[in-house]
Amino acid sequence: MAGIVMGLVAAGIVVVATRPDGAQTAAPDVARPAATGISGYLFQDRNRNGAHDEDEVVLPKWTVRVYSTGPLPLSQVVTDDRGVFSIPRIDDLTPGETTAELRVQPVMEGPAAIDMPDPSGLSQSFTVSLGHRAAVAVASFRPCLDQVQCSGLELPDLVPQLTTSGDDYPAPTDTRVDTTTRPGRVLLRFASSTANLGGVLHVVGVHTEPGAPSQLIQQRVYGRSEVLVHDAGRFVYHPTHHHFHMEGFERYELLSADKSTVLRTSGKVSFCLTDILAMHPPARRDGDVFLDLPPLECGTKEQGINTGFADYYGRELPDQWLDVTGVRSGRYWVRFTVDPEHHLLESDTTNNTVAFPVDLQVP
């Protein structure tokens, strides 16, 4: 039965191969759970229509995580050989809850599985009513070669921000002069905030080697049922932050009062890509793909920024400055540029730069 695909499962990653005779595509029988439990089965939804078609296989040995309203999973199970999961009782639900959230990892087909973290934070979520059975349509992504060939890619859109939410996160325009961090030097300190207003930004390490100081990375851009893999620079170890950053994610510049001259530059500034501030995240729908990564994990396997979130670096952190030693007091402009060397694919690169005025008072 060549040409029909199945999942060969290895710890949550699927490599697609020809389906042999006898592979299960039919919906399995699932027992109804108790009133405070859930049950169901997973299937590989290759055409993303949400229905279990006759040539779509079930997903055995697949991890299912259960959540309520909190950030941590309440339970975790693995599907059996028929793709079935069952949780007789879910403890610690929020009082009054009648549903639970299931999170599963999508399927990566063929070469798309190469270098994908195992397991990955890439997830889908589904709302399931307690006491009911569910057929969970797990997204399936096959590789495509370029943006022209790929249909419906949801590219990220990275936009530097000049405002933030709350006193805990000072705005980038709230600058400070620092003469103590580097004796004899004058540093202009500021925060930095970069929002993702497009599709999920997801970067993964390629051939991750424990202890290596740098790591090649690839960006993964997702469409409806396709994924585009794009070389995107490096992860580098930051010796003062003590974790890994994407190299050259931002650049800071000090401009003259008329913006015609660059007086100082930060060079390439690396960032750990993570969700810090919720800007305007869209309401998550059943089956939406997102990154379910612990904040500030900053490893070499994968990093990213979800839609509607911003990465934020406070002004007290290393590298959040311009060295303005020798610059006279007066009116200047500070300019931020995200991804100045264009390592990442984006839906819009015309909004990657922002500038604000600063009245510099040098001691």
PDB file of C-alpha atoms in Angstrom, residues 33-299:
ATOM      1  CA  PRO A  33     -14.775   8.218  31.218  1.00  0.00           C
ATOM      2  CA  ALA A  34     -16.181   9.107  34.602  1.00  0.00           C
ATOM      3  CA  ALA A  35     -17.724  12.545  35.103  1.00  0.00           C
ATOM      4  CA  THR A  36     -14.408  13.997  36.306  1.00  0.00           C
ATOM      5  CA  GLY A  37     -12.216  12.303  33.679  1.00  0.00           C
ATOM      6  CA  ILE A  38     -11.554  12.417  29.953  1.00  0.00           C
ATOM      7  CA  SER A  39     -10.731   9.873  27.282  1.00  0.00           C
ATOM      8  CA  GLY A  40     -10.241   9.755  23.544  1.00  0.00           C
ATOM      9  CA  TYR A  41      -7.728   9.029  20.822  1.00  0.00           C
ATOM     10  CA  LEU A  42      -5.251  10.923  18.635  1.00  0.00           C
ATOM     11  CA  PHE A  43      -5.017  10.769  14.857  1.00  0.00           C
ATOM     12  CA  GLN A  44      -2.692  12.363  12.315  1.00  0.00           C
ATOM     13  CA  ASP A  45      -4.762  15.061  10.595  1.00  0.00           C
ATOM     14  CA  ARG A  46      -2.723  15.423   7.404  1.00  0.00           C
ATOM     15  CA  ASN A  47      -5.175  17.685   5.582  1.00  0.00           C
ATOM     16  CA  ARG A  48      -6.052  19.758   8.693  1.00  0.00           C
ATOM     17  CA  ASN A  49      -9.790  19.404   8.181  1.00  0.00           C
ATOM     18  CA  GLY A  50     -10.392  18.305  11.766  1.00  0.00           C
ATOM     19  CA  ALA A  51     -12.013  15.029  10.680  1.00  0.00           C
ATOM     20  CA  HIS A  52     -10.558  11.529  10.874  1.00  0.00           C
ATOM     21  CA  ASP A  53     -10.410  10.498   7.215  1.00  0.00           C
ATOM     22  CA  GLU A  54     -10.048   6.876   6.198  1.00  0.00           C
ATOM     23  CA  ASP A  55      -6.349   7.086   5.285  1.00  0.00           C
ATOM     24  CA  GLU A  56      -5.246   8.981   8.427  1.00  0.00           C
ATOM     25  CA  VAL A  57      -3.497   6.873  11.053  1.00  0.00           C
ATOM     26  CA  VAL A  58      -3.906   6.922  14.813  1.00  0.00           C
ATOM     27  CA  LEU A  59      -0.938   7.979  16.936  1.00  0.00           C
ATOM     28  CA  PRO A  60       0.329   5.372  19.415  1.00  0.00           C
ATOM     29  CA  LYS A  61       2.896   6.171  22.112  1.00  0.00           C
ATOM     30  CA  TRP A  62       2.037   9.880  21.937  1.00  0.00           C
ATOM     31  CA  THR A  63       2.172  12.134  24.995  1.00  0.00           C
ATOM     32  CA  VAL A  64      -0.974  13.960  26.136  1.00  0.00           C
ATOM     33  CA  ARG A  65      -0.658  16.707  28.775  1.00  0.00           C
ATOM     34  CA  VAL A  66      -3.680  17.948  30.723  1.00  0.00           C
ATOM     35  CA  TYR A  67      -4.065  21.524  32.017  1.00  0.00           C
ATOM     36  CA  SER A  68      -6.671  23.578  33.808  1.00  0.00           C
ATOM     37  CA  THR A  69      -6.261  27.335  34.339  1.00  0.00           C
ATOM     38  CA  GLY A  70      -2.722  27.194  35.741  1.00  0.00           C
ATOM     39  CA  PRO A  71       0.632  27.079  33.933  1.00  0.00           C
ATOM     40  CA  LEU A  72       1.619  23.554  35.021  1.00  0.00           C
ATOM     41  CA  PRO A  73       0.171  20.260  33.761  1.00  0.00           C
ATOM     42  CA  LEU A  74      -2.207  18.426  36.102  1.00  0.00           C
ATOM     43  CA  SER A  75      -1.620  15.071  34.472  1.00  0.00           C
ATOM     44  CA  GLN A  76       0.257  13.393  31.641  1.00  0.00           C
ATOM     45  CA  VAL A  77      -0.456  10.127  29.842  1.00  0.00           C
ATOM     46  CA  VAL A  78       0.803   8.263  26.770  1.00  0.00           C
ATOM     47  CA  THR A  79      -1.539   6.777  24.178  1.00  0.00           C
ATOM     48  CA  ASP A  80      -1.659   3.012  23.789  1.00  0.00           C
ATOM     49  CA  ASP A  81      -1.067   1.009  20.611  1.00  0.00           C
ATOM     50  CA  ARG A  82      -4.482   2.090  19.328  1.00  0.00           C
ATOM     51  CA  GLY A  83      -3.776   5.790  19.900  1.00  0.00           C
ATOM     52  CA  VAL A  84      -6.155   5.809  22.877  1.00  0.00           C
ATOM     53  CA  PHE A  85      -5.686   7.798  26.097  1.00  0.00           C
ATOM     54  CA  SER A  86      -7.738   7.647  29.266  1.00  0.00           C
ATOM     55  CA  ILE A  87      -7.604   9.688  32.470  1.00  0.00           C
ATOM     56  CA  PRO A  88     -10.273   8.346  34.834  1.00  0.00           C
ATOM     57  CA  ARG A  89     -10.061  11.314  37.196  1.00  0.00           C
ATOM     58  CA  ILE A  90      -8.407  14.728  36.951  1.00  0.00           C
ATOM     59  CA  ASP A  91      -7.414  16.064  40.340  1.00  0.00           C
ATOM     60  CA  ASP A  92      -6.782  19.703  41.263  1.00  0.00           C
ATOM     61  CA  LEU A  93      -9.114  21.199  38.691  1.00  0.00           C
ATOM     62  CA  THR A  94     -10.228  24.763  39.332  1.00  0.00           C
ATOM     63  CA  PRO A  95     -13.547  24.581  41.226  1.00  0.00           C
ATOM     64  CA  GLY A  96     -16.483  24.768  38.839  1.00  0.00           C
ATOM     65  CA  GLU A  97     -14.467  23.753  35.784  1.00  0.00           C
ATOM     66  CA  THR A  98     -16.350  21.553  33.311  1.00  0.00           C
ATOM     67  CA  THR A  99     -13.562  21.304  30.740  1.00  0.00           C
ATOM     68  CA  ALA A 100      -9.844  20.575  30.596  1.00  0.00           C
ATOM     69  CA  GLU A 101      -7.169  21.592  28.122  1.00  0.00           C
ATOM     70  CA  LEU A 102      -5.199  18.902  26.284  1.00  0.00           C
ATOM     71  CA  ARG A 103      -1.795  19.728  24.780  1.00  0.00           C
ATOM     72  CA  VAL A 104      -0.055  17.501  22.259  1.00  0.00           C
ATOM     73  CA  GLN A 105       2.946  17.780  19.973  1.00  0.00           C
ATOM     74  CA  PRO A 106       2.245  18.013  16.227  1.00  0.00           C
ATOM     75  CA  VAL A 107       3.570  15.477  13.725  1.00  0.00           C
ATOM     76  CA  MET A 108       6.679  16.287  11.655  1.00  0.00           C
ATOM     77  CA  GLU A 109       6.833  14.365   8.390  1.00  0.00           C
ATOM     78  CA  GLY A 110       9.970  13.088   6.650  1.00  0.00           C
ATOM     79  CA  PRO A 111      12.910  15.525   6.565  1.00  0.00           C
ATOM     80  CA  ALA A 112      10.941  17.973   8.725  1.00  0.00           C
ATOM     81  CA  ALA A 113      11.648  15.656  11.676  1.00  0.00           C
ATOM     82  CA  ILE A 114      15.418  16.033  11.258  1.00  0.00           C
ATOM     83  CA  ASP A 115      16.950  18.193  14.026  1.00  0.00           C
ATOM     84  CA  MET A 116      13.551  18.731  15.626  1.00  0.00           C
ATOM     85  CA  PRO A 117      14.003  18.706  19.439  1.00  0.00           C
ATOM     86  CA  ASP A 118      12.903  15.504  21.111  1.00  0.00           C
ATOM     87  CA  PRO A 119      10.510  16.282  22.712  1.00  0.00           C
ATOM     88  CA  SER A 120       9.679  19.745  21.407  1.00  0.00           C
ATOM     89  CA  GLY A 121       7.823  22.655  22.970  1.00  0.00           C
ATOM     90  CA  LEU A 122       5.824  23.043  19.752  1.00  0.00           C
ATOM     91  CA  SER A 123       2.279  22.200  20.811  1.00  0.00           C
ATOM     92  CA  GLN A 124      -1.399  22.254  19.988  1.00  0.00           C
ATOM     93  CA  SER A 125      -4.164  22.712  22.528  1.00  0.00           C
ATOM     94  CA  PHE A 126      -7.712  21.371  22.600  1.00  0.00           C
ATOM     95  CA  THR A 127     -10.561  21.994  25.028  1.00  0.00           C
ATOM     96  CA  VAL A 128     -12.324  18.775  26.070  1.00  0.00           C
ATOM     97  CA  SER A 129     -15.457  18.470  28.208  1.00  0.00           C
ATOM     98  CA  LEU A 130     -15.143  16.382  31.347  1.00  0.00           C
ATOM     99  CA  GLY A 131     -16.923  13.046  31.154  1.00  0.00           C
ATOM    100  CA  HIS A 132     -16.692  12.970  27.356  1.00  0.00           C
ATOM    101  CA  ARG A 133     -14.665  11.181  24.678  1.00  0.00           C
ATOM    102  CA  ALA A 134     -12.625  13.154  22.150  1.00  0.00           C
ATOM    103  CA  ALA A 135     -11.108  12.462  18.746  1.00  0.00           C
ATOM    104  CA  VAL A 136      -8.073  14.772  18.727  1.00  0.00           C
ATOM    105  CA  ALA A 137      -6.906  15.961  15.294  1.00  0.00           C
ATOM    106  CA  VAL A 138      -3.121  16.320  15.597  1.00  0.00           C
ATOM    107  CA  ALA A 139      -1.589  18.650  12.997  1.00  0.00           C
ATOM    108  CA  SER A 140       0.855  17.153  10.515  1.00  0.00           C
ATOM    109  CA  PHE A 141       3.561  19.241   8.837  1.00  0.00           C
ATOM    110  CA  ARG A 142       5.382  18.156   5.690  1.00  0.00           C
ATOM    111  CA  PRO A 143       8.463  20.028   4.469  1.00  0.00           C
ATOM    112  CA  CYS A 144       8.434  22.537   1.623  1.00  0.00           C
ATOM    113  CA  LEU A 145      11.363  24.153  -0.160  1.00  0.00           C
ATOM    114  CA  ASP A 146      10.684  27.896  -0.268  1.00  0.00           C
ATOM    115  CA  GLN A 147       8.105  30.578   0.439  1.00  0.00           C
ATOM    116  CA  VAL A 148       6.693  30.341  -3.085  1.00  0.00           C
ATOM    117  CA  GLN A 149       6.044  26.615  -2.786  1.00  0.00           C
ATOM    118  CA  CYS A 150       4.679  26.797   0.756  1.00  0.00           C
ATOM    119  CA  SER A 151       1.023  27.732   1.086  1.00  0.00           C
ATOM    120  CA  GLY A 152      -0.268  29.886   3.899  1.00  0.00           C
ATOM    121  CA  LEU A 153       2.953  30.311   5.872  1.00  0.00           C
ATOM    122  CA  GLU A 154       2.428  32.360   9.026  1.00  0.00           C
ATOM    123  CA  LEU A 155       5.648  34.364   9.198  1.00  0.00           C
ATOM    124  CA  PRO A 156       6.591  36.163  12.413  1.00  0.00           C
ATOM    125  CA  ASP A 157       6.646  39.964  12.484  1.00  0.00           C
ATOM    126  CA  LEU A 158       9.193  41.361  14.946  1.00  0.00           C
ATOM    127  CA  VAL A 159       8.609  44.942  16.035  1.00  0.00           C
ATOM    128  CA  PRO A 160      10.681  46.864  18.645  1.00  0.00           C
ATOM    129  CA  GLN A 161       8.504  48.540  21.282  1.00  0.00           C
ATOM    130  CA  LEU A 162       8.939  51.844  23.133  1.00  0.00           C
ATOM    131  CA  THR A 163       6.207  51.228  25.698  1.00  0.00           C
ATOM    132  CA  THR A 164       5.653  48.407  28.182  1.00  0.00           C
ATOM    133  CA  SER A 165       2.995  47.355  30.684  1.00  0.00           C
ATOM    134  CA  GLY A 166       3.383  48.128  34.371  1.00  0.00           C
ATOM    135  CA  ASP A 167       6.052  49.571  36.643  1.00  0.00           C
ATOM    136  CA  ASP A 168       7.904  46.259  36.805  1.00  0.00           C
ATOM    137  CA  TYR A 169       9.050  46.725  33.225  1.00  0.00           C
ATOM    138  CA  PRO A 170      10.451  50.236  32.637  1.00  0.00           C
ATOM    139  CA  ALA A 171      10.005  51.476  29.085  1.00  0.00           C
ATOM    140  CA  PRO A 172      13.068  51.627  26.808  1.00  0.00           C
ATOM    141  CA  THR A 173      12.724  55.408  26.769  1.00  0.00           C
ATOM    142  CA  ASP A 174      13.411  55.484  30.548  1.00  0.00           C
ATOM    143  CA  THR A 175      17.201  55.719  30.235  1.00  0.00           C
ATOM    144  CA  ARG A 176      19.926  55.949  32.882  1.00  0.00           C
ATOM    145  CA  VAL A 177      23.580  57.037  32.815  1.00  0.00           C
ATOM    146  CA  ASP A 178      25.941  54.487  34.406  1.00  0.00           C
ATOM    147  CA  THR A 179      29.521  55.355  35.416  1.00  0.00           C
ATOM    148  CA  THR A 180      30.161  52.455  37.819  1.00  0.00           C
ATOM    149  CA  THR A 181      29.843  49.221  35.797  1.00  0.00           C
ATOM    150  CA  ARG A 182      32.945  50.026  33.773  1.00  0.00           C
ATOM    151  CA  PRO A 183      35.157  52.480  35.675  1.00  0.00           C
ATOM    152  CA  GLY A 184      36.308  55.269  33.417  1.00  0.00           C
ATOM    153  CA  ARG A 185      33.493  54.665  30.903  1.00  0.00           C
ATOM    154  CA  VAL A 186      30.081  56.320  30.569  1.00  0.00           C
ATOM    155  CA  LEU A 187      27.258  53.945  29.647  1.00  0.00           C
ATOM    156  CA  LEU A 188      23.759  54.956  28.557  1.00  0.00           C
ATOM    157  CA  ARG A 189      21.480  52.195  29.840  1.00  0.00           C
ATOM    158  CA  PHE A 190      18.004  51.324  28.569  1.00  0.00           C
ATOM    159  CA  ALA A 191      15.598  48.419  28.397  1.00  0.00           C
ATOM    160  CA  SER A 192      14.611  46.678  25.169  1.00  0.00           C
ATOM    161  CA  SER A 193      11.317  45.092  24.187  1.00  0.00           C
ATOM    162  CA  THR A 194      10.619  43.203  20.948  1.00  0.00           C
ATOM    163  CA  ALA A 195       7.090  42.056  20.155  1.00  0.00           C
ATOM    164  CA  ASN A 196       6.064  39.346  17.726  1.00  0.00           C
ATOM    165  CA  LEU A 197       2.934  40.536  15.900  1.00  0.00           C
ATOM    166  CA  GLY A 198       2.929  37.704  13.340  1.00  0.00           C
ATOM    167  CA  GLY A 199       3.129  33.921  13.378  1.00  0.00           C
ATOM    168  CA  VAL A 200       5.124  31.894  15.888  1.00  0.00           C
ATOM    169  CA  LEU A 201       8.873  32.590  15.921  1.00  0.00           C
ATOM    170  CA  HIS A 202      10.521  29.187  16.437  1.00  0.00           C
ATOM    171  CA  VAL A 203      14.265  28.559  16.171  1.00  0.00           C
ATOM    172  CA  VAL A 204      15.947  25.221  16.905  1.00  0.00           C
ATOM    173  CA  GLY A 205      19.541  24.107  17.335  1.00  0.00           C
ATOM    174  CA  VAL A 206      21.084  21.929  14.620  1.00  0.00           C
ATOM    175  CA  HIS A 207      23.160  18.913  15.740  1.00  0.00           C
ATOM    176  CA  THR A 208      23.235  20.136  19.323  1.00  0.00           C
ATOM    177  CA  GLU A 209      26.483  19.219  21.068  1.00  0.00           C
ATOM    178  CA  PRO A 210      26.622  19.408  24.886  1.00  0.00           C
ATOM    179  CA  GLY A 211      29.166  21.973  26.088  1.00  0.00           C
ATOM    180  CA  ALA A 212      29.708  23.633  22.697  1.00  0.00           C
ATOM    181  CA  PRO A 213      29.996  27.465  22.976  1.00  0.00           C
ATOM    182  CA  SER A 214      27.939  28.052  19.832  1.00  0.00           C
ATOM    183  CA  GLN A 215      25.361  26.206  17.792  1.00  0.00           C
ATOM    184  CA  LEU A 216      23.925  26.570  14.290  1.00  0.00           C
ATOM    185  CA  ILE A 217      20.199  27.272  14.309  1.00  0.00           C
ATOM    186  CA  GLN A 218      17.272  26.943  11.946  1.00  0.00           C
ATOM    187  CA  GLN A 219      14.010  28.859  11.895  1.00  0.00           C
ATOM    188  CA  ARG A 220      10.853  26.815  11.404  1.00  0.00           C
ATOM    189  CA  VAL A 221       7.909  28.623   9.807  1.00  0.00           C
ATOM    190  CA  TYR A 222       4.539  26.858   9.875  1.00  0.00           C
ATOM    191  CA  GLY A 223       1.635  26.976   7.458  1.00  0.00           C
ATOM    192  CA  ARG A 224      -1.582  25.022   7.463  1.00  0.00           C
ATOM    193  CA  SER A 225       0.088  21.660   6.828  1.00  0.00           C
ATOM    194  CA  GLU A 226       3.610  22.590   5.697  1.00  0.00           C
ATOM    195  CA  VAL A 227       6.791  23.749   7.401  1.00  0.00           C
ATOM    196  CA  LEU A 228       9.650  25.758   5.897  1.00  0.00           C
ATOM    197  CA  VAL A 229      13.071  25.221   7.475  1.00  0.00           C
ATOM    198  CA  HIS A 230      15.454  28.184   7.085  1.00  0.00           C
ATOM    199  CA  ASP A 231      19.074  28.630   8.227  1.00  0.00           C
ATOM    200  CA  ALA A 232      19.059  31.484  10.748  1.00  0.00           C
ATOM    201  CA  GLY A 233      22.507  32.019  12.272  1.00  0.00           C
ATOM    202  CA  ARG A 234      23.725  30.761  15.640  1.00  0.00           C
ATOM    203  CA  PHE A 235      23.037  30.294  19.306  1.00  0.00           C
ATOM    204  CA  VAL A 236      25.991  31.575  21.347  1.00  0.00           C
ATOM    205  CA  TYR A 237      26.723  31.168  25.043  1.00  0.00           C
ATOM    206  CA  HIS A 238      26.522  34.446  26.933  1.00  0.00           C
ATOM    207  CA  PRO A 239      29.123  34.340  29.734  1.00  0.00           C
ATOM    208  CA  THR A 240      27.434  36.927  31.962  1.00  0.00           C
ATOM    209  CA  HIS A 241      23.816  35.831  31.396  1.00  0.00           C
ATOM    210  CA  HIS A 242      24.920  32.175  31.778  1.00  0.00           C
ATOM    211  CA  HIS A 243      22.691  30.784  29.040  1.00  0.00           C
ATOM    212  CA  PHE A 244      22.381  30.716  25.264  1.00  0.00           C
ATOM    213  CA  HIS A 245      21.255  33.598  23.045  1.00  0.00           C
ATOM    214  CA  MET A 246      20.489  34.055  19.379  1.00  0.00           C
ATOM    215  CA  GLU A 247      23.505  35.909  18.016  1.00  0.00           C
ATOM    216  CA  GLY A 248      22.989  39.377  16.544  1.00  0.00           C
ATOM    217  CA  PHE A 249      19.296  39.678  17.364  1.00  0.00           C
ATOM    218  CA  GLU A 250      19.438  43.448  17.908  1.00  0.00           C
ATOM    219  CA  ARG A 251      21.640  46.488  17.366  1.00  0.00           C
ATOM    220  CA  TYR A 252      21.602  49.775  19.286  1.00  0.00           C
ATOM    221  CA  GLU A 253      22.883  53.092  17.894  1.00  0.00           C
ATOM    222  CA  LEU A 254      23.321  56.640  19.159  1.00  0.00           C
ATOM    223  CA  LEU A 255      22.413  59.199  16.483  1.00  0.00           C
ATOM    224  CA  SER A 256      23.067  62.908  16.195  1.00  0.00           C
ATOM    225  CA  ALA A 257      20.226  65.343  16.917  1.00  0.00           C
ATOM    226  CA  ASP A 258      19.272  65.452  13.231  1.00  0.00           C
ATOM    227  CA  LYS A 259      19.602  61.628  12.901  1.00  0.00           C
ATOM    228  CA  SER A 260      22.101  62.043  10.072  1.00  0.00           C
ATOM    229  CA  THR A 261      25.145  60.535  11.822  1.00  0.00           C
ATOM    230  CA  VAL A 262      25.725  57.345  13.811  1.00  0.00           C
ATOM    231  CA  LEU A 263      27.898  58.413  16.744  1.00  0.00           C
ATOM    232  CA  ARG A 264      28.048  55.134  18.687  1.00  0.00           C
ATOM    233  CA  THR A 265      26.939  51.561  18.043  1.00  0.00           C
ATOM    234  CA  SER A 266      26.548  48.536  20.249  1.00  0.00           C
ATOM    235  CA  GLY A 267      27.586  46.079  17.585  1.00  0.00           C
ATOM    236  CA  LYS A 268      25.621  42.832  17.574  1.00  0.00           C
ATOM    237  CA  VAL A 269      23.546  42.182  20.697  1.00  0.00           C
ATOM    238  CA  SER A 270      22.425  38.609  21.372  1.00  0.00           C
ATOM    239  CA  PHE A 271      19.072  37.689  22.935  1.00  0.00           C
ATOM    240  CA  CYS A 272      17.476  34.692  24.589  1.00  0.00           C
ATOM    241  CA  LEU A 273      14.168  34.455  22.716  1.00  0.00           C
ATOM    242  CA  THR A 274      11.317  33.948  25.165  1.00  0.00           C
ATOM    243  CA  ASP A 275       7.844  35.214  26.096  1.00  0.00           C
ATOM    244  CA  ILE A 276       8.102  37.865  28.818  1.00  0.00           C
ATOM    245  CA  LEU A 277       5.310  40.398  28.208  1.00  0.00           C
ATOM    246  CA  ALA A 278       1.817  39.631  26.917  1.00  0.00           C
ATOM    247  CA  MET A 279       1.105  42.377  24.418  1.00  0.00           C
ATOM    248  CA  HIS A 280      -2.101  41.392  22.619  1.00  0.00           C
ATOM    249  CA  PRO A 281      -2.033  37.592  22.337  1.00  0.00           C
ATOM    250  CA  PRO A 282      -4.978  36.265  20.316  1.00  0.00           C
ATOM    251  CA  ALA A 283      -7.479  33.938  21.961  1.00  0.00           C
ATOM    252  CA  ARG A 284      -6.223  30.413  21.392  1.00  0.00           C
ATOM    253  CA  ARG A 285      -8.519  28.215  19.310  1.00  0.00           C
ATOM    254  CA  ASP A 286      -8.651  24.430  19.276  1.00  0.00           C
ATOM    255  CA  GLY A 287      -5.771  23.104  17.198  1.00  0.00           C
ATOM    256  CA  ASP A 288      -3.732  26.331  17.134  1.00  0.00           C
ATOM    257  CA  VAL A 289       0.033  25.748  17.098  1.00  0.00           C
ATOM    258  CA  PHE A 290       2.146  27.549  19.689  1.00  0.00           C
ATOM    259  CA  LEU A 291       5.342  27.198  21.719  1.00  0.00           C
ATOM    260  CA  ASP A 292       4.922  25.721  25.178  1.00  0.00           C
ATOM    261  CA  LEU A 293       8.372  26.506  26.571  1.00  0.00           C
ATOM    262  CA  PRO A 294       9.355  27.451  30.137  1.00  0.00           C
ATOM    263  CA  PRO A 295      10.212  31.182  30.326  1.00  0.00           C
ATOM    264  CA  LEU A 296      13.945  31.915  30.255  1.00  0.00           C
ATOM    265  CA  GLU A 297      14.894  28.309  29.509  1.00  0.00           C
ATOM    266  CA  CYS A 298      17.377  29.641  26.918  1.00  0.00           C
ATOM    267  CA  GLY A 299      18.867  26.337  25.811  1.00  0.00           C
TER     268      GLY A 299
END
